[in-house]
XYZ file of C-alpha atoms in Angstrom:
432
model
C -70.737 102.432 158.518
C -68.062 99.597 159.182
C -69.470 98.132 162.619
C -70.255 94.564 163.159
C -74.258 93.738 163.023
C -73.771 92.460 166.863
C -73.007 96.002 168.097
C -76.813 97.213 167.216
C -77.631 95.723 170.003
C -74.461 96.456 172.336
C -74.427 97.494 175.971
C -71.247 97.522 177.898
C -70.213 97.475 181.288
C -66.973 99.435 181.354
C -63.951 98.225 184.328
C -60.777 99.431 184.891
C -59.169 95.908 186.021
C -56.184 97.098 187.800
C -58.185 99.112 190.578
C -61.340 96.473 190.050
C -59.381 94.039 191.992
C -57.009 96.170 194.058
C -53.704 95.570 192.068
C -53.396 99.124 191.492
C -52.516 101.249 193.369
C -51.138 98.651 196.450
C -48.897 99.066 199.149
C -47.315 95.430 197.723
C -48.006 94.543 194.041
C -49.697 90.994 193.894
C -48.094 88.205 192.129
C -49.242 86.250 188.959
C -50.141 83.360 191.168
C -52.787 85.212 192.623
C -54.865 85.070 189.544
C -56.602 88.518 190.512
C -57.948 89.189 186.911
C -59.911 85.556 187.790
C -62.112 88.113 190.402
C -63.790 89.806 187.296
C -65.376 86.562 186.435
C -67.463 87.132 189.889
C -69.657 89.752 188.811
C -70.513 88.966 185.422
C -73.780 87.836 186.322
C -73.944 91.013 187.222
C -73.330 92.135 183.874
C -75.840 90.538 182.896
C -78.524 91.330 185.574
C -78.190 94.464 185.089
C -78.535 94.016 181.284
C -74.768 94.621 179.838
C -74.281 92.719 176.697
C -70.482 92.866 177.182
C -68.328 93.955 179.503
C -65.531 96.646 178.508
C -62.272 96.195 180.000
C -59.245 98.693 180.767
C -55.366 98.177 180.263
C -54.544 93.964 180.942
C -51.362 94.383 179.727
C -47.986 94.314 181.209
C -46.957 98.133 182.824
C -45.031 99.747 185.385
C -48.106 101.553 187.189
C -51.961 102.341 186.120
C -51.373 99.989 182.542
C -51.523 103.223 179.987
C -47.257 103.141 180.461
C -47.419 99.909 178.323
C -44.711 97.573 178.970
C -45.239 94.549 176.992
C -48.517 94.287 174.896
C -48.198 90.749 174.182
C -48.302 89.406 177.678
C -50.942 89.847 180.639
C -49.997 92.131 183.682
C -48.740 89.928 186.060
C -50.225 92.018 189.015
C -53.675 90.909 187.104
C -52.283 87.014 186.568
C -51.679 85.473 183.368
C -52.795 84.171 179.640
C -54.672 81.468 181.397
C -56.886 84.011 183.501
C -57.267 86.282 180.105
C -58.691 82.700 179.151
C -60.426 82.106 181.719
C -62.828 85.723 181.846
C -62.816 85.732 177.906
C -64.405 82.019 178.102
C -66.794 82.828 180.875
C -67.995 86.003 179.398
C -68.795 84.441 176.354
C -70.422 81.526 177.939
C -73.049 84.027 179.000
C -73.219 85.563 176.131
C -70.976 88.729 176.634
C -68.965 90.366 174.698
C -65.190 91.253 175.665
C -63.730 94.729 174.346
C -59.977 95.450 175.261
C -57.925 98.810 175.528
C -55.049 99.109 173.843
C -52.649 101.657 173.988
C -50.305 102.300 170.461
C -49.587 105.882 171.067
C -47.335 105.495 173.408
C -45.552 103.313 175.845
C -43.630 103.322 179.306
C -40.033 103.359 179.839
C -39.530 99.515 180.341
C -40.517 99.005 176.805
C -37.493 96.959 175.508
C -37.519 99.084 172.402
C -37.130 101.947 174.360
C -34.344 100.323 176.835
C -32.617 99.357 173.708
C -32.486 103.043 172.404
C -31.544 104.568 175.204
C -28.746 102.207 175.350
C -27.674 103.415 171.478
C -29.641 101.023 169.040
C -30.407 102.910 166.413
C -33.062 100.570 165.198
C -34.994 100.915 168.159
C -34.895 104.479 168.429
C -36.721 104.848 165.024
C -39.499 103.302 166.818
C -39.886 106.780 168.662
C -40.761 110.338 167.429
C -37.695 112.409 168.424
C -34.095 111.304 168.571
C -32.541 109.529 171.705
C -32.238 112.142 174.624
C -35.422 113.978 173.405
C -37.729 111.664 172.552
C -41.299 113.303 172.434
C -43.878 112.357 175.098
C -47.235 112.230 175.488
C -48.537 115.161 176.832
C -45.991 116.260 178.804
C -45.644 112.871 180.863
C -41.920 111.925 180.923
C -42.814 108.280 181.716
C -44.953 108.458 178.188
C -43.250 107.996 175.217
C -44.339 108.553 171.895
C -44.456 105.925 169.211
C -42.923 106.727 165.592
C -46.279 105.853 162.997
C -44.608 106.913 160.507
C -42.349 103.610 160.817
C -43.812 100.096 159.107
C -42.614 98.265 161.810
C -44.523 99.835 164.383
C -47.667 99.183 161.884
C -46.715 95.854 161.932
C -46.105 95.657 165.588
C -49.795 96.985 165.799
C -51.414 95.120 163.548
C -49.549 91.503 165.137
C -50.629 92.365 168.907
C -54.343 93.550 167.893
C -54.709 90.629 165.863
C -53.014 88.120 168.648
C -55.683 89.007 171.381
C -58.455 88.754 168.665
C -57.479 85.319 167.864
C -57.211 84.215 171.638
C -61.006 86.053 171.840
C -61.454 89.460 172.291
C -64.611 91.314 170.444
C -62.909 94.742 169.802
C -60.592 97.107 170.589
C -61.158 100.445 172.482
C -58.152 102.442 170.997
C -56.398 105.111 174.008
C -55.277 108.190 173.036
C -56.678 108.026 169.359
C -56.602 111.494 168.717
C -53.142 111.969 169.255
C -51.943 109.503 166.526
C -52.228 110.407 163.033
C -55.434 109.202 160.923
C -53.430 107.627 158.024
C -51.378 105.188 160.854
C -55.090 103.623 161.706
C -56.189 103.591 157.709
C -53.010 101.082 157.179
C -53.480 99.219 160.660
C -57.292 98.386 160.660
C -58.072 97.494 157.556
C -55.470 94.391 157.984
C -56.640 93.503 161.565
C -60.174 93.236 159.606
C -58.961 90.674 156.959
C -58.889 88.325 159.793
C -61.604 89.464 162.035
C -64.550 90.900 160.360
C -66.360 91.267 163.543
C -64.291 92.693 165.563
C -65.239 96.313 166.621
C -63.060 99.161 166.901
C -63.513 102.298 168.985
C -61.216 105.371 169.304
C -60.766 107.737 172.191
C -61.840 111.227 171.006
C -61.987 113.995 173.311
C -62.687 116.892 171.030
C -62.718 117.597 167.018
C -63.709 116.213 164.059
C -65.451 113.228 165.106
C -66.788 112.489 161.545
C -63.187 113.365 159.693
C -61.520 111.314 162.069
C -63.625 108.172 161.458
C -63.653 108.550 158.220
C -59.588 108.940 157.848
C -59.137 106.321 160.292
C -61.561 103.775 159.470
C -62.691 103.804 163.322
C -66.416 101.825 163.736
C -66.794 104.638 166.361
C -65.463 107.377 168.542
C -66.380 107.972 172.172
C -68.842 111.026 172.468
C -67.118 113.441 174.959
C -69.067 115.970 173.069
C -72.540 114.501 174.796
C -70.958 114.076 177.629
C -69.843 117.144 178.236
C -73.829 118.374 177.600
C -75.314 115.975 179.799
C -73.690 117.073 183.364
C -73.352 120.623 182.275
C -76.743 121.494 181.100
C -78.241 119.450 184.211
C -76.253 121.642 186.611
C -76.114 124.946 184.466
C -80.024 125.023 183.709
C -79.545 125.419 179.907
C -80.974 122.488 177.953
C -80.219 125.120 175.141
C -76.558 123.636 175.056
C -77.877 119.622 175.026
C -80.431 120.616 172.127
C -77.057 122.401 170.462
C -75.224 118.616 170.944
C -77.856 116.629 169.835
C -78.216 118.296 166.612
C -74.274 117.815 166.215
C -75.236 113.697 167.574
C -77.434 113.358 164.478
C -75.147 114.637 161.951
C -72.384 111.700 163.415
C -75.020 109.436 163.093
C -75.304 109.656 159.662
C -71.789 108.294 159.147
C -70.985 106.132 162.742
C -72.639 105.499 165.879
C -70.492 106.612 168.918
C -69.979 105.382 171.718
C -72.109 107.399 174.620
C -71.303 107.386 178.268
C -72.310 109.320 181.200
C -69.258 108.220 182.815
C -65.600 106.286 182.173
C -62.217 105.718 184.055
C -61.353 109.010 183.426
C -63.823 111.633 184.714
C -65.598 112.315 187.731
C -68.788 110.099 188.489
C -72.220 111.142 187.283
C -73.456 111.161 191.062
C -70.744 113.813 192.304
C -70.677 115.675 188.938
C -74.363 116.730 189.288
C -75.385 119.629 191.548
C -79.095 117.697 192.260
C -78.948 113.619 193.081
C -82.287 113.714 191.687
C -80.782 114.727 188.175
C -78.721 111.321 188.055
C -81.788 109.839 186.690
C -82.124 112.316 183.793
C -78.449 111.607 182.754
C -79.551 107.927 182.935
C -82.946 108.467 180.612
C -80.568 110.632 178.162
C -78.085 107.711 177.677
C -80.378 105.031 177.195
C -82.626 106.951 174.920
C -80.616 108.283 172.657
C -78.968 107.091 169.448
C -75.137 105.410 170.523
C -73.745 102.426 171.900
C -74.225 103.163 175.835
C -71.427 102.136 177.918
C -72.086 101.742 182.010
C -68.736 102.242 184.126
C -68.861 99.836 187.051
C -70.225 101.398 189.743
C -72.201 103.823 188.188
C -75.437 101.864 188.411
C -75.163 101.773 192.099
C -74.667 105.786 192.649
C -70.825 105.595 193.161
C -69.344 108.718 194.241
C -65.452 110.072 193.333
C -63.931 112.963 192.342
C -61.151 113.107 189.764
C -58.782 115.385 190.271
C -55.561 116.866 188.426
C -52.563 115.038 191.114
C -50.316 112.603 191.183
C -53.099 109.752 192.132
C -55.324 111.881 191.241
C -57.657 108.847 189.203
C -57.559 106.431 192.399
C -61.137 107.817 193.320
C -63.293 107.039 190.121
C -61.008 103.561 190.127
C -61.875 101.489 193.257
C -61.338 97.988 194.185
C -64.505 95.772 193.768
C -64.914 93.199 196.624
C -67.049 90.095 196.279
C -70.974 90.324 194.780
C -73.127 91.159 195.525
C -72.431 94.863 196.392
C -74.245 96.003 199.642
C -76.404 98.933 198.410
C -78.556 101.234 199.874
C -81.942 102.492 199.664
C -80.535 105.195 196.297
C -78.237 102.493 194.906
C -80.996 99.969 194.786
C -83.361 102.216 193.455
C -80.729 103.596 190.578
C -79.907 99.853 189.683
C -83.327 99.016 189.061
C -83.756 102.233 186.945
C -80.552 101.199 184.843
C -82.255 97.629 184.315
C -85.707 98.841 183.415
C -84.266 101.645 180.888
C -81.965 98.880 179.306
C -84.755 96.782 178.903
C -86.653 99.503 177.586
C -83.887 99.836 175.179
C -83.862 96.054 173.853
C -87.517 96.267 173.476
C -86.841 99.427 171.250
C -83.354 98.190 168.889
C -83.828 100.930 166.678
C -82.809 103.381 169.283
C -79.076 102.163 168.510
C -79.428 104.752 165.553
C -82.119 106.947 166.616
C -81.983 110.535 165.957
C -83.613 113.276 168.039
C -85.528 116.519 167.479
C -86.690 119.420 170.088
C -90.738 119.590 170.958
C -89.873 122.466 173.056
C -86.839 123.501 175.021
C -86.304 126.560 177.759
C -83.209 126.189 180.205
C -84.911 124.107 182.986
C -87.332 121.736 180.666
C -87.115 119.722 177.781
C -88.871 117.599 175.372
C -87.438 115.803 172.718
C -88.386 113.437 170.159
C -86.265 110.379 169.508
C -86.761 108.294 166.320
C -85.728 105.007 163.728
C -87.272 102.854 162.127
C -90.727 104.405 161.966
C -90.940 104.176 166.225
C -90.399 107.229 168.638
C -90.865 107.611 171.741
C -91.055 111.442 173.381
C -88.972 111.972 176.677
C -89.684 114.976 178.749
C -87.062 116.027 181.149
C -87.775 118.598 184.015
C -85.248 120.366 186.712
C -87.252 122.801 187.573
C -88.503 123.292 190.979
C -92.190 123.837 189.537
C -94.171 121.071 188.265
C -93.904 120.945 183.771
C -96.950 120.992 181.754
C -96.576 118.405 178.670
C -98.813 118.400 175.943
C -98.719 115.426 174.090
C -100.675 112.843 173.788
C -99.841 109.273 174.038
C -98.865 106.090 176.657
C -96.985 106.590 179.900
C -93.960 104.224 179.189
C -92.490 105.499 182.122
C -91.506 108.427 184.724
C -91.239 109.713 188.313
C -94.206 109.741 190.001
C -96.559 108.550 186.990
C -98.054 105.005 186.558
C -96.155 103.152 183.440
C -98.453 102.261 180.679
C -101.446 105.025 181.314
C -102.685 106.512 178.003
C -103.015 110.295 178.652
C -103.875 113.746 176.310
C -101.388 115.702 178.468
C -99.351 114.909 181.287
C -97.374 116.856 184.598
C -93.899 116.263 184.540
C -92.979 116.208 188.703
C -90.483 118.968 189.809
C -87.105 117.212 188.909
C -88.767 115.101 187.258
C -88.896 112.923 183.791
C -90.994 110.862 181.659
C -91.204 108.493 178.281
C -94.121 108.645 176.397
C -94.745 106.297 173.401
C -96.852 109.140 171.159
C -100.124 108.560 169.545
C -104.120 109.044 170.558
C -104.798 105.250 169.699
């Protein structure tokens, strides 16, 4: 494993700045002398209430529309402000103590690129910076206002390896890397390992949808790779009634753990919340106990902790749902949101008071489609978490202290235990 000691203990709480503070979409794009990327800096005691240890950001950088049409990586949006407000949010999240991870986006880039203006205009130079030839110059996708970077050319290595490096210096933590997949494996060997020479610490994180997780971090040099995999388990066996396909992905989880830790999410910029992808509200909690119990480095999108609702769906604008404008803290929330914030807080503390779960890996105690117990374990710890979605009451024999659960008292030592009707709990196992 290549990750930074720091990230054992690494929680993030994932914005997308551009709809955070309502520069995109607008009817009128603000100005740099607004200073809206300044707003963030409002809520990171919020981060840190809730129990973040850094706070994950989207695209900052100059673009046409929703920052993945990149039009200059070296300089701040100006509908989000300027270097002095990436200074200012970098500075007060690490005066508390957080962490700052940034997205960048090398597989492609918008049509305002100046390399790509300068192509179209007959530089040959600057088309080689693009996979096709000038008139059919691949996309990404299939979006026109995409275009694909060449990695097979040094310069745009070089290019890479200057802007990743520029934002570590002015300091940035790490780098969540868009559209990882879709670039090839030996572009990131020869990037990362030079943006390392300078910044040892620095962690780097691709986006991975599907595939080889391990052969891709391993090719790559990645520290991680989002885990779409889990994902993808967690909503659909809590709606579907088959914990037989979670037990299938966490057996898959421990085999990455043996080479990286991913990154583990229940939600992101780019899916549908947790509290309108689940059939039952009541199973929001069970996605909640998976995350923070399982091996992974959890990441929170904003929002989530408070039940946000929003739908993405496959339009034009199609993202603005899941990417809402943030006003002021604190957020007015009711009776459910209050009640799921403190749940995020006391499983994240839960979590700190348990640092081996950062690598833990789990086993079945028994699994049928509507109930599950697992064990999860490091370090010579485990704790046993029992989920239910049944509309019966579950039976669970095992013995040992009543960390936590709906409807049971924390910290009651029992010889078996009732698992409520939608239920969960966390056990810490043992007769002493």
């Amino acid at each position: 494993m290549t990750e930074p000691e720091w990230v054992e203990h690494a929680i993030w709480w994932q914005i997308y700045p551009l709809g955070f503070v309502g520069a995109f979409p607008a009817d009128v794009d603000p100005g740099p002398d607004e200073h809206r990327l300044r707003r963030v800096i409002d809520w990171l005691d919020h981060a840190i209430t809730l129990g973040a240890s850094g706070i994950a950001l989207g695209p900052v950088f100059a673009s046409r529309t929703h920052g993945y049409d990149t039009t200059d990586h070296r300089r701040i949006d100006p509908r989000l402000g300027d270097d002095s407000d990436f200074d200012a949010v970098v500075g007060a999240a690490h005066e508390r103590g957080l962490r700052v991870l940034l997205d960048g986006v090398f597989n492609h880039v918008g049509t305002d690129f100046p390399a790509y203006r300068a192509a179209v205009d007959g530089d040959e130079d600057a088309a080689r910076w693009f996979r096709g030839r000038p008139g059919r110059f691949h996309t990404f996708e299939g979006h026109g206002e995409l275009i694909t970077l060449n990695h097979n050319n040094p310069t745009v290595v070089d290019y890479t390896v200057e802007v990743m490096s520029h934002w570590l210096d002015r300091g940035a933590d790490g780098w969540r890397l868009d559209a990882a997949y879709a670039v090839p494996q030996r572009f990131w060997s020869q990037v990362l390992p030079r943006v390392r020479e300078a910044h040892p610490q620095a962690w780097f994180v691709g986006e991975v949808i599907h595939g080889d997780y391990t052969g891709m971090v391993t090719q790559a040099g990645f520290d991680a790779v989002t885990q779409y995999e889990l994902w993808k388990a967690i909503w659909s066996s809590l709606n579907d009634g088959n914990f037989h396909e979670l037990n299938w992905a966490l057996r898959r989880h421990n085999e990455f753990l043996d080479c990286f830790v991913p990154q583990t999410f229940i939600g992101n910029h780019d899916v549908t919340r947790i509290a309108s992808k689940l059939d039952h509200p009541a199973h929001v909690a069970h996605a909640v106990v998976l995350l923070m119990t399982l091996g992974g480095v959890p990441t929170i999108y904003a929002g989530d902790e408070f039940g946000f609702q929003g739908i993405k769906e496959d339009r034009a604008g199609g993202d603005d749902a899941v990417r809402p404008e943030f006003g002021s803290p604190p957020f007015p929330a009711d009776e459910t949101g209050r009640e799921l914030f403190a749940l995020h807080q006391f499983l994240i503390g839960l979590r700190r008071r348990h640092p081996w779960l950062h690598t833990a890996r789990t086993k079945s105690v028994s699994v049928d489609n509507r109930g599950f117990v697992y064990e999860t374990r490091g370090d010579d710890r485990a704790l046993v978490v029992a989920l239910n979605i049944d509309d019966a009451p579950m039976p669970l024999d095992v013995p040992g202290l009543v960390v936590a659960g709906s409807g049971a008292p924390p910290q009651e030592r029992v010889q078996r235990a009732e698992v409520p009707a939608h239920g969960w709990l966390i056990l810490e196992p043992g007769t002493k």
